[in-house]
Amino acid sequence: RPVIPHPLVSSGRRAGTRAGMAKTIFWSVVVAIIAALIAVPLSFPKTVFDPKVLHQIAKDAIDQGGLNHTAVVYKTIAGMKAKYPDHIKEAPKWVFNNAGGAMGSMLILHASFSEYIIIFGSAIGTEGHTGRFLADDWFHILTGEQWAFEPGAIHKEVYKAGSQHHLKWGVAKGYRFPDECWALEYARGNIVAMLPFGYFDTFFSTIDFVTLWDTTWISALFMVENLLKGKIWRYQGRYDARWMLYQPCSSALFMGREPAQGQDIGDRCDARWVLYQPCSSALFMAENLLKGKMGAAGAPG
């Protein structure tokens, strides 16, 4: 004869199934959010600043300020405002920055999803880990010295006033200011992915939530302001409705394969595409929609 399951057993199984589905949905959302925060800004960001121009501004400020370190710093800021009046805005206050074991203070001049510029340094010296970022970072020394080394290096790198230290994408170093040192720092790349490095020392070391709040609201204010100016991502000016459908599939099929000459851009895939193409495609389509661009699907942007 047929076996009739006990009502309590059936309800328990249903409850377990619902709990499992809820957990799956929760972690799917978490993974999607993390993927968007880390991967979307990799989508070929729109940039404004030129490291060569910034280096010249720093050197001009050093020539004008001489041994007056305060003058050098503020002449650098003035030079940045003169060269990039639409993109440089001096933050309302200096804030501490604890990251990688080092402590300094910074003045934010620009922050967006693809770039940031700050004056960073210390009046008493410091040392720590540079961080390893999905971004390039240029350090233009204004006063003092910065020392650095990579694993296996027997001798230190020395960067003096007027020099430029380029920390390349994905590279990490140890660094030190042996004494007072100030620099114009410019980062270009996935700025969102750099934020945890700047925050973790607050939670695991300093417990300085005043600095955390100041850093967060100033950075957010600048980033949103630049976003509203249209300083967001582009992918070679090409985006259309097809991306929403075929990029996840083509990425999975052609992972790591370089496109042959004349091959459709849909076949140009690497590991990042699996994560960021659905997000970036939605972003581009929404942007064009807000512009009133209601063309046919497949038309170039």
CSV table of C-alpha atoms in Angstrom, one decimal:
chain,number,residue,atom,x,y,z
A,1,ARG,CA,0.0,0.0,0.0
A,2,PRO,CA,1.2,3.6,-0.6
A,3,VAL,CA,3.2,5.2,2.1
A,4,ILE,CA,1.7,8.5,3.3
A,5,PRO,CA,4.4,10.8,4.6
A,6,HIS,CA,3.8,12.3,8.1
A,7,PRO,CA,2.6,15.9,7.9
A,8,LEU,CA,5.4,17.1,10.1
A,9,VAL,CA,8.0,15.5,7.9
A,10,SER,CA,6.6,17.1,4.8
A,11,SER,CA,6.4,20.5,6.3
A,12,GLY,CA,9.9,20.2,7.6
A,13,ARG,CA,11.2,19.3,4.1
A,14,ARG,CA,9.4,22.3,2.6
A,15,ALA,CA,10.8,24.6,5.3
A,16,GLY,CA,14.3,23.2,4.6
A,17,THR,CA,13.8,23.8,0.8
A,18,ARG,CA,12.7,27.3,1.4
A,19,ALA,CA,15.6,28.0,3.7
A,20,GLY,CA,18.0,26.6,1.1
A,21,MET,CA,16.5,28.7,-1.6
A,22,ALA,CA,16.7,31.8,0.5
A,23,LYS,CA,20.3,31.2,1.3
A,24,THR,CA,21.1,30.7,-2.4
A,25,ILE,CA,19.4,33.9,-3.3
A,26,PHE,CA,21.1,35.8,-0.5
A,27,TRP,CA,24.6,34.7,-1.6
A,28,SER,CA,23.8,35.2,-5.2
A,29,VAL,CA,23.0,38.8,-4.5
A,30,VAL,CA,26.1,39.3,-2.4
A,31,VAL,CA,28.3,37.9,-5.1
A,32,ALA,CA,26.6,40.0,-7.7
A,33,ILE,CA,27.2,43.2,-5.7
A,34,ILE,CA,30.8,42.3,-5.1
A,35,ALA,CA,31.3,41.5,-8.7
A,36,ALA,CA,29.8,44.8,-9.8
A,37,LEU,CA,31.9,46.8,-7.3
A,38,ILE,CA,35.1,45.2,-8.4
A,39,ALA,CA,34.6,44.4,-12.0
A,40,VAL,CA,32.5,47.2,-13.6
A,41,PRO,CA,35.1,50.0,-13.2
A,42,LEU,CA,37.6,47.9,-15.1
A,43,SER,CA,35.5,48.6,-18.2
A,44,PHE,CA,38.0,51.0,-19.7
A,45,PRO,CA,37.4,54.1,-17.5
A,46,LYS,CA,37.1,57.6,-18.9
A,47,THR,CA,40.2,59.5,-17.6
A,48,VAL,CA,41.0,63.2,-17.5
A,49,PHE,CA,44.5,63.6,-16.0
A,50,ASP,CA,47.9,63.0,-17.6
A,51,PRO,CA,50.8,61.8,-15.3
A,52,LYS,CA,53.3,63.8,-17.4
A,53,VAL,CA,51.4,67.0,-16.9
A,54,LEU,CA,51.0,66.3,-13.2
A,55,HIS,CA,54.8,65.7,-12.9
A,56,GLN,CA,55.5,69.1,-14.5
A,57,ILE,CA,53.0,70.8,-12.2
A,58,ALA,CA,54.8,69.3,-9.2
A,59,LYS,CA,58.3,70.3,-10.5
A,60,ASP,CA,57.1,73.9,-11.2
A,61,ALA,CA,55.7,74.1,-7.6
A,62,ILE,CA,59.0,72.9,-6.2
A,63,ASP,CA,60.9,75.6,-8.2
A,64,GLN,CA,58.6,78.3,-7.0
A,65,GLY,CA,58.3,77.2,-3.4
A,66,GLY,CA,62.0,76.4,-2.8
A,67,LEU,CA,62.7,75.3,0.8
A,68,ASN,CA,59.3,76.5,2.0
A,69,HIS,CA,57.5,73.1,2.1
A,70,THR,CA,54.1,74.7,2.8
A,71,ALA,CA,54.4,76.9,-0.2
A,72,VAL,CA,55.4,73.9,-2.4
A,73,VAL,CA,52.3,72.0,-1.3
A,74,TYR,CA,49.8,74.9,-1.9
A,75,LYS,CA,51.5,76.0,-5.1
A,76,THR,CA,50.9,72.4,-6.4
A,77,ILE,CA,47.3,72.7,-5.5
A,78,ALA,CA,47.0,76.1,-7.2
A,79,GLY,CA,48.7,74.6,-10.3
A,80,MET,CA,46.3,71.7,-10.4
A,81,LYS,CA,43.3,74.1,-10.2
A,82,ALA,CA,44.7,76.2,-13.0
A,83,LYS,CA,45.3,73.3,-15.3
A,84,TYR,CA,42.1,71.3,-14.5
A,85,PRO,CA,39.6,73.9,-13.3
A,86,ASP,CA,36.6,71.7,-14.0
A,87,HIS,CA,38.0,68.6,-12.2
A,88,ILE,CA,40.0,69.8,-9.2
A,89,LYS,CA,38.2,70.8,-6.1
A,90,GLU,CA,39.9,71.2,-2.8
A,91,ALA,CA,38.3,69.2,0.0
A,92,PRO,CA,37.0,71.1,2.9
A,93,LYS,CA,39.5,69.6,5.4
A,94,TRP,CA,42.6,67.4,5.7
A,95,VAL,CA,42.0,63.9,7.1
A,96,PHE,CA,44.2,61.2,8.5
A,97,ASN,CA,44.8,58.1,6.4
A,98,ASN,CA,45.8,54.8,7.9
A,99,ALA,CA,46.4,52.1,5.4
A,100,GLY,CA,48.8,49.2,5.1
A,101,GLY,CA,50.3,49.9,8.5
A,102,ALA,CA,51.4,53.5,7.5
A,103,MET,CA,49.9,56.7,8.8
A,104,GLY,CA,49.7,60.0,7.0
A,105,SER,CA,47.3,62.8,6.2
A,106,MET,CA,45.7,63.7,2.9
A,107,LEU,CA,43.8,66.4,1.1
A,108,ILE,CA,41.4,65.1,-1.6
A,109,LEU,CA,41.5,67.1,-4.8
A,110,HIS,CA,39.6,64.7,-7.1
A,111,ALA,CA,37.8,61.5,-6.7
A,112,SER,CA,35.8,59.5,-9.2
A,113,PHE,CA,35.2,55.9,-10.1
A,114,SER,CA,38.2,55.9,-12.4
A,115,GLU,CA,40.7,58.4,-10.9
A,116,TYR,CA,41.7,60.1,-7.7
A,117,ILE,CA,44.2,62.8,-6.9
A,118,ILE,CA,45.3,63.7,-3.3
A,119,ILE,CA,48.1,65.5,-1.5
A,120,PHE,CA,49.4,62.8,0.8
A,121,GLY,CA,52.3,62.7,3.3
A,122,SER,CA,53.5,62.9,6.9
A,123,ALA,CA,55.2,65.5,8.9
A,124,ILE,CA,57.1,62.9,11.0
A,125,GLY,CA,57.7,60.0,8.6
A,126,THR,CA,56.0,56.6,8.3
A,127,GLU,CA,56.3,53.3,6.6
A,128,GLY,CA,54.1,50.4,5.4
A,129,HIS,CA,52.6,48.4,2.6
A,130,THR,CA,51.7,50.3,-0.7
A,131,GLY,CA,48.7,48.0,-1.3
A,132,ARG,CA,48.3,45.9,-4.5
A,133,PHE,CA,45.7,47.5,-6.7
A,134,LEU,CA,43.7,47.1,-9.9
A,135,ALA,CA,45.1,50.5,-10.8
A,136,ASP,CA,48.2,52.5,-11.6
A,137,ASP,CA,49.5,54.9,-9.0
A,138,TRP,CA,51.9,57.8,-9.6
A,139,PHE,CA,53.6,59.4,-6.6
A,140,HIS,CA,55.1,62.9,-7.4
A,141,ILE,CA,57.4,63.8,-4.5
A,142,LEU,CA,57.1,67.4,-3.5
A,143,THR,CA,59.2,67.5,-0.4
A,144,GLY,CA,61.4,65.0,1.5
A,145,GLU,CA,62.1,61.4,0.2
A,146,GLN,CA,60.2,58.2,-0.3
A,147,TRP,CA,62.0,54.8,-0.1
A,148,ALA,CA,60.6,51.7,-1.6
A,149,PHE,CA,61.5,48.0,-2.3
A,150,GLU,CA,60.0,44.9,-3.9
A,151,PRO,CA,60.4,41.3,-2.6
A,152,GLY,CA,64.0,40.2,-3.3
A,153,ALA,CA,65.4,43.7,-3.7
A,154,ILE,CA,68.7,44.1,-1.8
A,155,HIS,CA,68.9,47.9,-2.3
A,156,LYS,CA,66.1,50.4,-1.8
A,157,GLU,CA,64.6,52.7,-4.4
A,158,VAL,CA,65.0,56.3,-3.5
A,159,TYR,CA,62.6,59.0,-4.8
A,160,LYS,CA,63.5,62.6,-4.0
A,161,ALA,CA,61.7,65.9,-4.5
A,162,GLY,CA,60.9,66.4,-8.1
A,163,SER,CA,60.9,62.6,-9.0
A,164,GLN,CA,57.9,60.4,-10.0
A,165,HIS,CA,57.3,56.9,-8.5
A,166,HIS,CA,55.1,54.8,-10.7
A,167,LEU,CA,53.5,51.9,-8.9
A,168,LYS,CA,52.2,49.7,-11.7
A,169,TRP,CA,48.9,47.9,-11.8
A,170,GLY,CA,49.0,44.8,-9.6
A,171,VAL,CA,52.4,45.6,-8.1
A,172,ALA,CA,53.0,45.9,-4.4
A,173,LYS,CA,56.0,47.3,-2.5
A,174,GLY,CA,57.1,48.3,0.9
A,175,TYR,CA,57.6,52.0,1.3
A,176,ARG,CA,58.9,54.5,3.9
A,177,PHE,CA,59.1,58.2,4.5
A,178,PRO,CA,62.3,58.5,6.6
A,179,ASP,CA,61.2,62.0,7.7
A,180,GLU,CA,58.8,64.7,6.6
A,181,CYS,CA,57.6,64.0,3.1
A,182,TRP,CA,54.7,65.2,1.0
A,183,ALA,CA,53.5,64.1,-2.5
A,184,LEU,CA,50.9,64.6,-5.2
A,185,GLU,CA,49.4,61.2,-5.6
A,186,TYR,CA,47.4,60.2,-8.7
A,187,ALA,CA,45.7,56.8,-9.1
A,188,ARG,CA,44.0,55.6,-12.3
A,189,GLY,CA,41.9,52.4,-12.6
A,190,ASN,CA,39.5,50.6,-10.4
A,191,ILE,CA,39.2,53.1,-7.6
A,192,VAL,CA,36.3,51.3,-5.9
A,193,ALA,CA,38.4,48.2,-5.4
A,194,MET,CA,41.0,50.4,-3.6
A,195,LEU,CA,38.6,51.5,-0.9
A,196,PRO,CA,38.9,48.5,1.4
A,197,PHE,CA,42.7,49.0,1.7
A,198,GLY,CA,42.0,52.5,3.0
A,199,TYR,CA,39.3,51.4,5.4
A,200,PHE,CA,40.5,48.1,7.0
A,201,ASP,CA,43.0,49.7,9.4
A,202,THR,CA,40.1,51.7,11.0
A,203,PHE,CA,38.3,48.5,12.0
A,204,PHE,CA,41.3,46.4,12.9
A,205,SER,CA,43.7,48.9,14.4
A,206,THR,CA,42.9,52.6,14.9
A,207,ILE,CA,39.1,52.4,15.6
A,208,ASP,CA,39.0,56.1,14.5
A,209,PHE,CA,35.5,56.4,13.2
A,210,VAL,CA,35.7,60.2,13.0
A,211,THR,CA,38.4,59.8,10.3
A,212,LEU,CA,36.4,57.0,8.6
A,213,TRP,CA,33.3,59.3,8.4
A,214,ASP,CA,35.3,62.3,7.1
A,215,THR,CA,37.0,60.2,4.4
A,216,THR,CA,33.7,58.5,3.4
A,217,TRP,CA,31.5,61.6,3.0
A,218,ILE,CA,34.2,63.6,1.2
A,219,SER,CA,35.0,60.8,-1.2
A,220,ALA,CA,31.4,60.0,-1.8
A,221,LEU,CA,30.6,63.7,-2.4
A,222,PHE,CA,33.4,64.0,-5.0
A,223,MET,CA,32.6,60.7,-6.7
A,224,VAL,CA,28.9,61.4,-7.1
A,225,GLU,CA,29.6,64.9,-8.3
A,226,ASN,CA,31.9,63.6,-11.0
A,227,LEU,CA,29.4,60.9,-11.9
A,228,LEU,CA,26.7,63.6,-12.4
A,229,LYS,CA,29.2,65.4,-14.7
A,230,GLY,CA,29.2,62.3,-16.9
A,231,LYS,CA,32.6,61.1,-15.9
A,232,ILE,CA,31.8,57.4,-16.2
A,233,TRP,CA,32.9,54.4,-18.2
A,234,ARG,CA,33.1,53.9,-21.9
A,235,TYR,CA,34.1,50.8,-23.9
A,236,GLN,CA,35.5,52.3,-27.1
A,237,GLY,CA,32.2,54.1,-27.7
A,238,ARG,CA,30.4,50.8,-28.6
A,239,TYR,CA,27.5,49.5,-26.6
A,240,ASP,CA,24.1,48.1,-27.7
A,241,ALA,CA,21.3,45.7,-26.6
A,242,ARG,CA,23.1,42.6,-27.9
A,243,TRP,CA,25.7,42.9,-25.1
A,244,MET,CA,23.1,42.0,-22.5
A,245,LEU,CA,22.6,38.6,-24.2
A,246,TYR,CA,25.7,37.4,-25.8
A,247,GLN,CA,28.6,38.6,-23.6
A,248,PRO,CA,28.2,36.1,-20.7
A,249,CYS,CA,27.9,33.2,-23.2
A,250,SER,CA,30.7,34.2,-25.5
A,251,SER,CA,32.9,35.0,-22.5
A,252,ALA,CA,32.4,31.4,-21.1
A,253,LEU,CA,33.1,29.9,-24.6
A,254,PHE,CA,36.1,32.0,-25.6
A,255,MET,CA,37.7,32.7,-22.2
A,256,GLY,CA,41.2,34.0,-22.7
A,257,ARG,CA,41.1,33.8,-26.5
A,258,GLU,CA,42.5,36.8,-28.4
A,259,PRO,CA,40.3,37.8,-31.4
A,260,ALA,CA,41.6,37.3,-34.9
A,261,GLN,CA,41.8,40.3,-37.2
A,262,GLY,CA,38.3,41.3,-38.4
A,263,GLN,CA,36.6,39.1,-35.7
A,264,ASP,CA,33.5,40.6,-34.1
A,265,ILE,CA,34.1,42.3,-30.7
A,266,GLY,CA,31.7,39.8,-29.1
A,267,ASP,CA,34.4,37.2,-29.4
A,268,ARG,CA,36.9,39.3,-27.6
A,269,CYS,CA,36.7,37.9,-24.1
A,270,ASP,CA,38.8,37.5,-21.0
A,271,ALA,CA,38.0,36.5,-17.4
A,272,ARG,CA,36.7,40.0,-16.5
A,273,TRP,CA,33.9,39.9,-19.1
A,274,VAL,CA,32.0,37.1,-17.3
A,275,LEU,CA,31.5,39.5,-14.4
A,276,TYR,CA,31.3,43.0,-15.8
A,277,GLN,CA,29.7,42.8,-19.2
A,278,PRO,CA,26.1,42.4,-18.0
A,279,CYS,CA,26.6,45.2,-15.5
A,280,SER,CA,28.4,47.6,-17.9
A,281,SER,CA,25.9,46.9,-20.7
A,282,ALA,CA,23.0,47.8,-18.4
A,283,LEU,CA,24.9,51.0,-17.4
A,284,PHE,CA,25.5,52.1,-21.0
A,285,MET,CA,22.0,51.4,-22.1
A,286,ALA,CA,20.5,53.3,-19.2
A,287,GLU,CA,22.9,56.2,-19.9
A,288,ASN,CA,21.7,56.4,-23.5
A,289,LEU,CA,18.1,56.1,-22.4
A,290,LEU,CA,18.6,59.1,-20.2
A,291,LYS,CA,20.0,61.0,-23.1
A,292,GLY,CA,16.8,60.2,-25.1
A,293,LYS,CA,18.7,57.8,-27.4
A,294,MET,CA,15.9,55.4,-28.4
A,295,GLY,CA,17.5,53.9,-31.6
A,296,ALA,CA,17.3,50.4,-32.9
A,297,ALA,CA,19.1,47.6,-31.0
A,298,GLY,CA,22.5,47.0,-32.5
A,299,ALA,CA,23.2,50.5,-33.5
A,300,PRO,CA,26.6,51.7,-32.4
A,301,GLY,CA,26.6,54.1,-29.4
